[in-house]
Amino acid sequence: MHRTKVKVAEDALDANETIARANRDDFDRASVRVVNLMSAPGAGKTSLLERALADLDGVRAGVLEGDVQGSADADRIAALHVPVTQLNTDPSFGGECHLDANMVRSAIPSLPLDHIDLLVIENVGNLVCPAEFRVGEDARVMVASVAEGEDKPLKYPLMFRTCELVLINKVDLLPHLDFDLDRFLYNLDAVNPDVARMKLSARTGEGVDEWRSWLARLPDRVAAAV
Amino acid sequence: MHRTKVKVAEDALDANETIARANRDDFDRASVRVVNLMSAPGAGKTSLLERALADLDGVRAGVLEGDVQGSADADRIAALHVPVTQLNTDPSFGGECHLDANMVRSAIPSLPLDHIDLLVIENVGNLVCPAEFRVGEDARVMVASVAEGEDKPLKYPLMFRTCELVLINKVDLLPHLDFDLDRFLYNLDAVNPDVARMKLSARTGEGVDEWRSWLARLPDRVAAAV
């Protein structure tokens, strides 16, 4: 008896990964490079964006703001005349603690992809779940505030392990903290030894030039890597 | 024709609420009062516990430490000779970003309920999902670090709305930050006007006596309320 063999898809993707690839295809077609910017609450994502996006060496940037609710950060970005779209996880997405690929997909029609070169997706402030969901980004950047302590790479390793750049923010506070920067870097190396890292202060502007340059050069770097 | 009327349970509880009540019953039978301690990563939960639990005016305390992985905080508590149990959400519970009632239930056999009066459950560092899951606690306490900015009550309202006490930590940093305490309190009042609040510094010890006293008196307050 002839039986049709059941085929098993070898590289079955989960739904999030499937949608993240679709997002990435849309971004690629529009030649828009995408950064997924993550951190704990209050580490300084928005302040570092304000510092960097005001003058990005001719690169046209846009921002997708992810928050549980409200639009306070989006208002700050809009004040810089940078195009910004707000994505609230509450109530449309059940008050989720992270962005996922499908939420970002729902926002794509609202994004001015034909008029920007770089899209920064500011994720919900959280060191756990955002790291578990690709959204179609080219690069992941995370902000770690020195006020949070040296142990965070060990306590939230997936977040630190899956990013390409760690922004060590609020270094102006170092004289007033017991934070041991060498210990932090040792812990970071334990989970992601090759990750790029920069020391910054959104308050004083220290290190902001380097961060702005990293963002401005991302489209060229991605193009060179293809 | 006679038809049996279908009964609808009016106050159907979700599974988490059902298990939280079972936990609470177990805690009540053992006369143990329970605090669910929550905050963003690095706000100072463990440091404030170290400060308070070393001498709790005769109240016997224990700690249940919730973390995605690792036991660094539990080791710090154990050094005070306070009984501590570690509960990791990874890998047993899928790396969850919060504790829920069922995770706490799984830890109850490991807790020395007959030898303590007060149990502090230190939740995973996260301002979103921990607020959505009761675990059987008598009181919810959250720590907000002044380094996180004034806007957090507006961005994470459920967390600030569902707690009985807000510990405003790291006030020793106030001279070095642009943090506007009045603005923070205004935002806090907007989401939870009646919540108790204390200003503290785990680093300098400011406010720690008041926090320790609040913890030490919790068993009496709960008994008086019954």
PDB file of N, CA and C in Angstrom, chain B residues 12-99:
ATOM      1  N   ALA B  12     -16.798  33.690  40.017  1.00  0.00           N
ATOM      2  CA  ALA B  12     -15.751  32.785  39.537  1.00  0.00           C
ATOM      3  C   ALA B  12     -14.402  33.484  39.638  1.00  0.00           C
ATOM      4  N   LEU B  13     -13.485  32.802  40.246  1.00  0.00           N
ATOM      5  CA  LEU B  13     -12.141  33.363  40.394  1.00  0.00           C
ATOM      6  C   LEU B  13     -11.252  32.810  39.295  1.00  0.00           C
ATOM      7  N   ASP B  14     -10.290  33.603  38.878  1.00  0.00           N
ATOM      8  CA  ASP B  14      -9.322  33.009  37.986  1.00  0.00           C
ATOM      9  C   ASP B  14      -8.391  32.125  38.808  1.00  0.00           C
ATOM     10  N   ALA B  15      -7.630  31.295  38.116  1.00  0.00           N
ATOM     11  CA  ALA B  15      -6.820  30.292  38.809  1.00  0.00           C
ATOM     12  C   ALA B  15      -5.839  30.947  39.769  1.00  0.00           C
ATOM     13  N   ASN B  16      -5.257  32.058  39.351  1.00  0.00           N
ATOM     14  CA  ASN B  16      -4.275  32.708  40.232  1.00  0.00           C
ATOM     15  C   ASN B  16      -4.918  33.161  41.533  1.00  0.00           C
ATOM     16  N   GLU B  17      -6.130  33.731  41.418  1.00  0.00           N
ATOM     17  CA  GLU B  17      -6.806  34.225  42.618  1.00  0.00           C
ATOM     18  C   GLU B  17      -7.181  33.059  43.537  1.00  0.00           C
ATOM     19  N   THR B  18      -7.602  31.958  42.960  1.00  0.00           N
ATOM     20  CA  THR B  18      -7.938  30.770  43.745  1.00  0.00           C
ATOM     21  C   THR B  18      -6.724  30.285  44.542  1.00  0.00           C
ATOM     22  N   ILE B  19      -5.593  30.208  43.866  1.00  0.00           N
ATOM     23  CA  ILE B  19      -4.389  29.708  44.528  1.00  0.00           C
ATOM     24  C   ILE B  19      -3.867  30.733  45.531  1.00  0.00           C
ATOM     25  N   ALA B  20      -3.981  32.015  45.218  1.00  0.00           N
ATOM     26  CA  ALA B  20      -3.557  33.058  46.168  1.00  0.00           C
ATOM     27  C   ALA B  20      -4.346  32.937  47.469  1.00  0.00           C
ATOM     28  N   ARG B  21      -5.651  32.628  47.349  1.00  0.00           N
ATOM     29  CA  ARG B  21      -6.463  32.466  48.565  1.00  0.00           C
ATOM     30  C   ARG B  21      -6.022  31.248  49.368  1.00  0.00           C
ATOM     31  N   ALA B  22      -5.657  30.186  48.658  1.00  0.00           N
ATOM     32  CA  ALA B  22      -5.164  28.994  49.358  1.00  0.00           C
ATOM     33  C   ALA B  22      -3.852  29.309  50.078  1.00  0.00           C
ATOM     34  N   ASN B  23      -2.990  30.067  49.415  1.00  0.00           N
ATOM     35  CA  ASN B  23      -1.741  30.477  50.076  1.00  0.00           C
ATOM     36  C   ASN B  23      -2.055  31.289  51.330  1.00  0.00           C
ATOM     37  N   ARG B  24      -2.959  32.243  51.168  1.00  0.00           N
ATOM     38  CA  ARG B  24      -3.318  33.117  52.274  1.00  0.00           C
ATOM     39  C   ARG B  24      -3.868  32.313  53.446  1.00  0.00           C
ATOM     40  N   ASP B  25      -4.678  31.303  53.149  1.00  0.00           N
ATOM     41  CA  ASP B  25      -5.213  30.451  54.215  1.00  0.00           C
ATOM     42  C   ASP B  25      -4.080  29.742  54.961  1.00  0.00           C
ATOM     43  N   ASP B  26      -3.110  29.253  54.202  1.00  0.00           N
ATOM     44  CA  ASP B  26      -1.966  28.575  54.841  1.00  0.00           C
ATOM     45  C   ASP B  26      -1.191  29.550  55.726  1.00  0.00           C
ATOM     46  N   PHE B  27      -0.973  30.756  55.215  1.00  0.00           N
ATOM     47  CA  PHE B  27      -0.245  31.761  55.996  1.00  0.00           C
ATOM     48  C   PHE B  27      -1.041  32.131  57.258  1.00  0.00           C
ATOM     49  N   ASP B  28      -2.348  32.283  57.092  1.00  0.00           N
ATOM     50  CA  ASP B  28      -3.194  32.637  58.239  1.00  0.00           C
ATOM     51  C   ASP B  28      -3.154  31.546  59.317  1.00  0.00           C
ATOM     52  N   ARG B  29      -3.247  30.295  58.892  1.00  0.00           N
ATOM     53  CA  ARG B  29      -3.225  29.198  59.863  1.00  0.00           C
ATOM     54  C   ARG B  29      -1.923  29.193  60.660  1.00  0.00           C
ATOM     55  N   ALA B  30      -0.846  29.614  60.017  1.00  0.00           N
ATOM     56  CA  ALA B  30       0.455  29.644  60.695  1.00  0.00           C
ATOM     57  C   ALA B  30       0.695  30.983  61.391  1.00  0.00           C
ATOM     58  N   SER B  31      -0.310  31.886  61.311  1.00  0.00           N
ATOM     59  CA  SER B  31      -0.167  33.239  61.892  1.00  0.00           C
ATOM     60  C   SER B  31       1.065  33.966  61.347  1.00  0.00           C
ATOM     61  N   VAL B  32       1.283  33.789  60.067  1.00  0.00           N
ATOM     62  CA  VAL B  32       2.386  34.498  59.404  1.00  0.00           C
ATOM     63  C   VAL B  32       1.797  35.588  58.502  1.00  0.00           C
ATOM     64  N   ARG B  33       2.267  36.799  58.716  1.00  0.00           N
ATOM     65  CA  ARG B  33       1.850  37.909  57.861  1.00  0.00           C
ATOM     66  C   ARG B  33       2.831  38.036  56.707  1.00  0.00           C
ATOM     67  N   VAL B  34       2.314  38.448  55.545  1.00  0.00           N
ATOM     68  CA  VAL B  34       3.105  38.364  54.311  1.00  0.00           C
ATOM     69  C   VAL B  34       3.112  39.698  53.571  1.00  0.00           C
ATOM     70  N   VAL B  35       4.310  40.118  53.195  1.00  0.00           N
ATOM     71  CA  VAL B  35       4.511  41.328  52.396  1.00  0.00           C
ATOM     72  C   VAL B  35       5.015  40.925  51.013  1.00  0.00           C
ATOM     73  N   ASN B  36       4.385  41.470  49.972  1.00  0.00           N
ATOM     74  CA  ASN B  36       4.847  41.299  48.596  1.00  0.00           C
ATOM     75  C   ASN B  36       5.621  42.564  48.231  1.00  0.00           C
ATOM     76  N   LEU B  37       6.957  42.439  48.113  1.00  0.00           N
ATOM     77  CA  LEU B  37       7.838  43.596  47.917  1.00  0.00           C
ATOM     78  C   LEU B  37       8.241  43.673  46.445  1.00  0.00           C
ATOM     79  N   MET B  38       7.923  44.784  45.816  1.00  0.00           N
ATOM     80  CA  MET B  38       8.106  44.897  44.366  1.00  0.00           C
ATOM     81  C   MET B  38       8.841  46.185  44.007  1.00  0.00           C
ATOM     82  N   SER B  39       9.485  46.182  42.831  1.00  0.00           N
ATOM     83  CA  SER B  39      10.134  47.392  42.314  1.00  0.00           C
ATOM     84  C   SER B  39      10.702  47.105  40.934  1.00  0.00           C
ATOM     85  N   ALA B  40      11.200  48.133  40.287  1.00  0.00           N
ATOM     86  CA  ALA B  40      12.006  47.974  39.078  1.00  0.00           C
ATOM     87  C   ALA B  40      13.344  47.342  39.453  1.00  0.00           C
ATOM     88  N   PRO B  41      14.077  46.795  38.477  1.00  0.00           N
ATOM     89  CA  PRO B  41      15.407  46.260  38.788  1.00  0.00           C
ATOM     90  C   PRO B  41      16.320  47.337  39.379  1.00  0.00           C
ATOM     91  N   GLY B  42      16.994  46.974  40.468  1.00  0.00           N
ATOM     92  CA  GLY B  42      18.002  47.889  41.003  1.00  0.00           C
ATOM     93  C   GLY B  42      17.464  49.063  41.799  1.00  0.00           C
ATOM     94  N   ALA B  43      16.196  49.020  42.213  1.00  0.00           N
ATOM     95  CA  ALA B  43      15.638  50.122  43.006  1.00  0.00           C
ATOM     96  C   ALA B  43      16.042  50.024  44.477  1.00  0.00           C
ATOM     97  N   GLY B  44      16.477  48.825  44.910  1.00  0.00           N
ATOM     98  CA  GLY B  44      16.978  48.707  46.278  1.00  0.00           C
ATOM     99  C   GLY B  44      16.176  47.821  47.210  1.00  0.00           C
ATOM    100  N   LYS B  45      15.388  46.887  46.678  1.00  0.00           N
ATOM    101  CA  LYS B  45      14.584  46.010  47.530  1.00  0.00           C
ATOM    102  C   LYS B  45      15.461  45.260  48.538  1.00  0.00           C
ATOM    103  N   THR B  46      16.482  44.607  48.019  1.00  0.00           N
ATOM    104  CA  THR B  46      17.306  43.766  48.892  1.00  0.00           C
ATOM    105  C   THR B  46      18.062  44.612  49.917  1.00  0.00           C
ATOM    106  N   SER B  47      18.587  45.748  49.489  1.00  0.00           N
ATOM    107  CA  SER B  47      19.314  46.621  50.422  1.00  0.00           C
ATOM    108  C   SER B  47      18.399  47.119  51.537  1.00  0.00           C
ATOM    109  N   LEU B  48      17.154  47.443  51.195  1.00  0.00           N
ATOM    110  CA  LEU B  48      16.221  47.901  52.226  1.00  0.00           C
ATOM    111  C   LEU B  48      15.820  46.767  53.156  1.00  0.00           C
ATOM    112  N   LEU B  49      15.776  45.548  52.637  1.00  0.00           N
ATOM    113  CA  LEU B  49      15.518  44.394  53.512  1.00  0.00           C
ATOM    114  C   LEU B  49      16.703  44.140  54.437  1.00  0.00           C
ATOM    115  N   GLU B  50      17.910  44.232  53.893  1.00  0.00           N
ATOM    116  CA  GLU B  50      19.102  44.044  54.733  1.00  0.00           C
ATOM    117  C   GLU B  50      19.080  45.022  55.900  1.00  0.00           C
ATOM    118  N   ARG B  51      18.741  46.266  55.581  1.00  0.00           N
ATOM    119  CA  ARG B  51      18.704  47.297  56.611  1.00  0.00           C
ATOM    120  C   ARG B  51      17.647  47.010  57.681  1.00  0.00           C
ATOM    121  N   ALA B  52      16.478  46.513  57.238  1.00  0.00           N
ATOM    122  CA  ALA B  52      15.338  46.398  58.164  1.00  0.00           C
ATOM    123  C   ALA B  52      15.341  45.090  58.948  1.00  0.00           C
ATOM    124  N   LEU B  53      15.778  44.007  58.320  1.00  0.00           N
ATOM    125  CA  LEU B  53      15.561  42.695  58.931  1.00  0.00           C
ATOM    126  C   LEU B  53      16.614  42.329  59.969  1.00  0.00           C
ATOM    127  N   ALA B  54      17.718  43.073  59.988  1.00  0.00           N
ATOM    128  CA  ALA B  54      18.779  42.722  60.930  1.00  0.00           C
ATOM    129  C   ALA B  54      18.288  42.793  62.380  1.00  0.00           C
ATOM    130  N   ASP B  55      17.370  43.705  62.668  1.00  0.00           N
ATOM    131  CA  ASP B  55      16.865  43.838  64.040  1.00  0.00           C
ATOM    132  C   ASP B  55      15.418  44.293  63.987  1.00  0.00           C
ATOM    133  N   LEU B  56      14.503  43.333  64.048  1.00  0.00           N
ATOM    134  CA  LEU B  56      13.104  43.658  63.787  1.00  0.00           C
ATOM    135  C   LEU B  56      12.274  43.633  65.078  1.00  0.00           C
ATOM    136  N   ASP B  57      12.852  44.109  66.167  1.00  0.00           N
ATOM    137  CA  ASP B  57      12.102  44.283  67.410  1.00  0.00           C
ATOM    138  C   ASP B  57      11.395  42.995  67.842  1.00  0.00           C
ATOM    139  N   GLY B  58      12.076  41.880  67.735  1.00  0.00           N
ATOM    140  CA  GLY B  58      11.499  40.638  68.237  1.00  0.00           C
ATOM    141  C   GLY B  58      10.599  39.910  67.270  1.00  0.00           C
ATOM    142  N   VAL B  59      10.273  40.526  66.150  1.00  0.00           N
ATOM    143  CA  VAL B  59       9.475  39.849  65.134  1.00  0.00           C
ATOM    144  C   VAL B  59      10.387  38.930  64.338  1.00  0.00           C
ATOM    145  N   ARG B  60      10.002  37.686  64.206  1.00  0.00           N
ATOM    146  CA  ARG B  60      10.817  36.709  63.475  1.00  0.00           C
ATOM    147  C   ARG B  60      10.453  36.756  61.988  1.00  0.00           C
ATOM    148  N   ALA B  61      11.408  37.158  61.169  1.00  0.00           N
ATOM    149  CA  ALA B  61      11.143  37.337  59.739  1.00  0.00           C
ATOM    150  C   ALA B  61      11.793  36.235  58.926  1.00  0.00           C
ATOM    151  N   GLY B  62      11.182  35.932  57.791  1.00  0.00           N
ATOM    152  CA  GLY B  62      11.768  35.073  56.769  1.00  0.00           C
ATOM    153  C   GLY B  62      11.572  35.734  55.414  1.00  0.00           C
ATOM    154  N   VAL B  63      12.331  35.291  54.442  1.00  0.00           N
ATOM    155  CA  VAL B  63      12.290  35.902  53.111  1.00  0.00           C
ATOM    156  C   VAL B  63      12.145  34.813  52.055  1.00  0.00           C
ATOM    157  N   LEU B  64      11.288  35.078  51.067  1.00  0.00           N
ATOM    158  CA  LEU B  64      11.218  34.269  49.858  1.00  0.00           C
ATOM    159  C   LEU B  64      11.725  35.131  48.716  1.00  0.00           C
ATOM    160  N   GLU B  65      12.852  34.734  48.131  1.00  0.00           N
ATOM    161  CA  GLU B  65      13.513  35.539  47.104  1.00  0.00           C
ATOM    162  C   GLU B  65      13.082  35.095  45.717  1.00  0.00           C
ATOM    163  N   GLY B  66      12.455  35.977  44.961  1.00  0.00           N
ATOM    164  CA  GLY B  66      12.077  35.669  43.591  1.00  0.00           C
ATOM    165  C   GLY B  66      13.050  36.287  42.607  1.00  0.00           C
ATOM    166  N   ASP B  67      13.616  35.477  41.738  1.00  0.00           N
ATOM    167  CA  ASP B  67      14.523  35.968  40.705  1.00  0.00           C
ATOM    168  C   ASP B  67      14.346  35.113  39.467  1.00  0.00           C
ATOM    169  N   VAL B  68      14.657  35.685  38.305  1.00  0.00           N
ATOM    170  CA  VAL B  68      14.661  34.875  37.090  1.00  0.00           C
ATOM    171  C   VAL B  68      15.678  33.753  37.253  1.00  0.00           C
ATOM    172  N   GLN B  69      16.886  34.122  37.684  1.00  0.00           N
ATOM    173  CA  GLN B  69      17.874  33.091  37.990  1.00  0.00           C
ATOM    174  C   GLN B  69      18.883  33.612  38.998  1.00  0.00           C
ATOM    175  N   GLY B  70      19.676  32.696  39.547  1.00  0.00           N
ATOM    176  CA  GLY B  70      20.699  33.096  40.508  1.00  0.00           C
ATOM    177  C   GLY B  70      20.146  33.193  41.917  1.00  0.00           C
ATOM    178  N   SER B  71      21.062  33.367  42.870  1.00  0.00           N
ATOM    179  CA  SER B  71      20.657  33.461  44.269  1.00  0.00           C
ATOM    180  C   SER B  71      21.472  34.520  45.006  1.00  0.00           C
ATOM    181  N   ALA B  72      21.938  35.543  44.270  1.00  0.00           N
ATOM    182  CA  ALA B  72      22.805  36.553  44.884  1.00  0.00           C
ATOM    183  C   ALA B  72      22.088  37.283  46.025  1.00  0.00           C
ATOM    184  N   ASP B  73      20.816  37.629  45.820  1.00  0.00           N
ATOM    185  CA  ASP B  73      20.086  38.356  46.856  1.00  0.00           C
ATOM    186  C   ASP B  73      19.820  37.467  48.065  1.00  0.00           C
ATOM    187  N   ALA B  74      19.497  36.199  47.801  1.00  0.00           N
ATOM    188  CA  ALA B  74      19.253  35.263  48.902  1.00  0.00           C
ATOM    189  C   ALA B  74      20.510  35.091  49.748  1.00  0.00           C
ATOM    190  N   ASP B  75      21.660  35.078  49.095  1.00  0.00           N
ATOM    191  CA  ASP B  75      22.921  34.949  49.840  1.00  0.00           C
ATOM    192  C   ASP B  75      23.120  36.148  50.763  1.00  0.00           C
ATOM    193  N   ARG B  76      22.742  37.338  50.281  1.00  0.00           N
ATOM    194  CA  ARG B  76      22.883  38.546  51.108  1.00  0.00           C
ATOM    195  C   ARG B  76      21.981  38.466  52.338  1.00  0.00           C
ATOM    196  N   ILE B  77      20.752  37.966  52.145  1.00  0.00           N
ATOM    197  CA  ILE B  77      19.813  37.858  53.264  1.00  0.00           C
ATOM    198  C   ILE B  77      20.273  36.779  54.249  1.00  0.00           C
ATOM    199  N   ALA B  78      20.764  35.664  53.697  1.00  0.00           N
ATOM    200  CA  ALA B  78      21.208  34.559  54.558  1.00  0.00           C
ATOM    201  C   ALA B  78      22.363  34.996  55.455  1.00  0.00           C
ATOM    202  N   ALA B  79      23.177  35.939  54.961  1.00  0.00           N
ATOM    203  CA  ALA B  79      24.310  36.426  55.757  1.00  0.00           C
ATOM    204  C   ALA B  79      23.848  37.123  57.032  1.00  0.00           C
ATOM    205  N   LEU B  80      22.566  37.539  57.064  1.00  0.00           N
ATOM    206  CA  LEU B  80      21.998  38.188  58.262  1.00  0.00           C
ATOM    207  C   LEU B  80      21.423  37.154  59.224  1.00  0.00           C
ATOM    208  N   HIS B  81      21.551  35.863  58.889  1.00  0.00           N
ATOM    209  CA  HIS B  81      20.954  34.778  59.665  1.00  0.00           C
ATOM    210  C   HIS B  81      19.435  34.865  59.683  1.00  0.00           C
ATOM    211  N   VAL B  82      18.881  35.376  58.579  1.00  0.00           N
ATOM    212  CA  VAL B  82      17.435  35.373  58.372  1.00  0.00           C
ATOM    213  C   VAL B  82      17.123  34.187  57.457  1.00  0.00           C
ATOM    214  N   PRO B  83      16.147  33.340  57.808  1.00  0.00           N
ATOM    215  CA  PRO B  83      15.840  32.199  56.931  1.00  0.00           C
ATOM    216  C   PRO B  83      15.336  32.683  55.575  1.00  0.00           C
ATOM    217  N   VAL B  84      15.916  32.126  54.522  1.00  0.00           N
ATOM    218  CA  VAL B  84      15.581  32.592  53.175  1.00  0.00           C
ATOM    219  C   VAL B  84      15.440  31.395  52.242  1.00  0.00           C
ATOM    220  N   THR B  85      14.457  31.479  51.372  1.00  0.00           N
ATOM    221  CA  THR B  85      14.204  30.451  50.364  1.00  0.00           C
ATOM    222  C   THR B  85      14.299  31.098  48.995  1.00  0.00           C
ATOM    223  N   GLN B  86      14.984  30.449  48.067  1.00  0.00           N
ATOM    224  CA  GLN B  86      15.132  30.990  46.709  1.00  0.00           C
ATOM    225  C   GLN B  86      14.081  30.387  45.793  1.00  0.00           C
ATOM    226  N   LEU B  87      13.415  31.235  45.020  1.00  0.00           N
ATOM    227  CA  LEU B  87      12.443  30.781  44.023  1.00  0.00           C
ATOM    228  C   LEU B  87      12.863  31.356  42.687  1.00  0.00           C
ATOM    229  N   ASN B  88      13.362  30.528  41.764  1.00  0.00           N
ATOM    230  CA  ASN B  88      13.790  30.995  40.440  1.00  0.00           C
ATOM    231  C   ASN B  88      12.700  30.713  39.417  1.00  0.00           C
ATOM    232  N   THR B  89      12.379  31.707  38.611  1.00  0.00           N
ATOM    233  CA  THR B  89      11.349  31.491  37.577  1.00  0.00           C
ATOM    234  C   THR B  89      11.934  30.788  36.352  1.00  0.00           C
ATOM    235  N   ASP B  90      13.267  30.776  36.229  1.00  0.00           N
ATOM    236  CA  ASP B  90      13.937  30.099  35.130  1.00  0.00           C
ATOM    237  C   ASP B  90      14.827  29.006  35.703  1.00  0.00           C
ATOM    238  N   PRO B  91      14.731  27.754  35.257  1.00  0.00           N
ATOM    239  CA  PRO B  91      13.899  27.274  34.159  1.00  0.00           C
ATOM    240  C   PRO B  91      12.550  26.702  34.589  1.00  0.00           C
ATOM    241  N   SER B  92      12.317  26.560  35.895  1.00  0.00           N
ATOM    242  CA  SER B  92      11.113  25.826  36.323  1.00  0.00           C
ATOM    243  C   SER B  92       9.818  26.464  35.841  1.00  0.00           C
ATOM    244  N   PHE B  93       9.808  27.796  35.767  1.00  0.00           N
ATOM    245  CA  PHE B  93       8.557  28.474  35.430  1.00  0.00           C
ATOM    246  C   PHE B  93       8.692  29.304  34.148  1.00  0.00           C
ATOM    247  N   GLY B  94       9.555  28.851  33.238  1.00  0.00           N
ATOM    248  CA  GLY B  94       9.609  29.485  31.919  1.00  0.00           C
ATOM    249  C   GLY B  94      10.279  30.850  31.892  1.00  0.00           C
ATOM    250  N   GLY B  95      11.053  31.163  32.932  1.00  0.00           N
ATOM    251  CA  GLY B  95      11.724  32.466  32.928  1.00  0.00           C
ATOM    252  C   GLY B  95      10.775  33.636  33.097  1.00  0.00           C
ATOM    253  N   GLU B  96       9.679  33.399  33.827  1.00  0.00           N
ATOM    254  CA  GLU B  96       8.666  34.435  33.967  1.00  0.00           C
ATOM    255  C   GLU B  96       9.238  35.703  34.623  1.00  0.00           C
ATOM    256  N   CYS B  97       8.631  36.833  34.279  1.00  0.00           N
ATOM    257  CA  CYS B  97       9.095  38.149  34.730  1.00  0.00           C
ATOM    258  C   CYS B  97       8.436  38.580  36.029  1.00  0.00           C
ATOM    259  N   HIS B  98       7.783  37.645  36.729  1.00  0.00           N
ATOM    260  CA  HIS B  98       7.036  37.971  37.935  1.00  0.00           C
ATOM    261  C   HIS B  98       6.815  36.680  38.724  1.00  0.00           C
ATOM    262  N   LEU B  99       6.432  36.814  39.971  1.00  0.00           N
ATOM    263  CA  LEU B  99       5.940  35.662  40.726  1.00  0.00           C
ATOM    264  C   LEU B  99       4.425  35.616  40.608  1.00  0.00           C
TER     265      LEU B  99
END
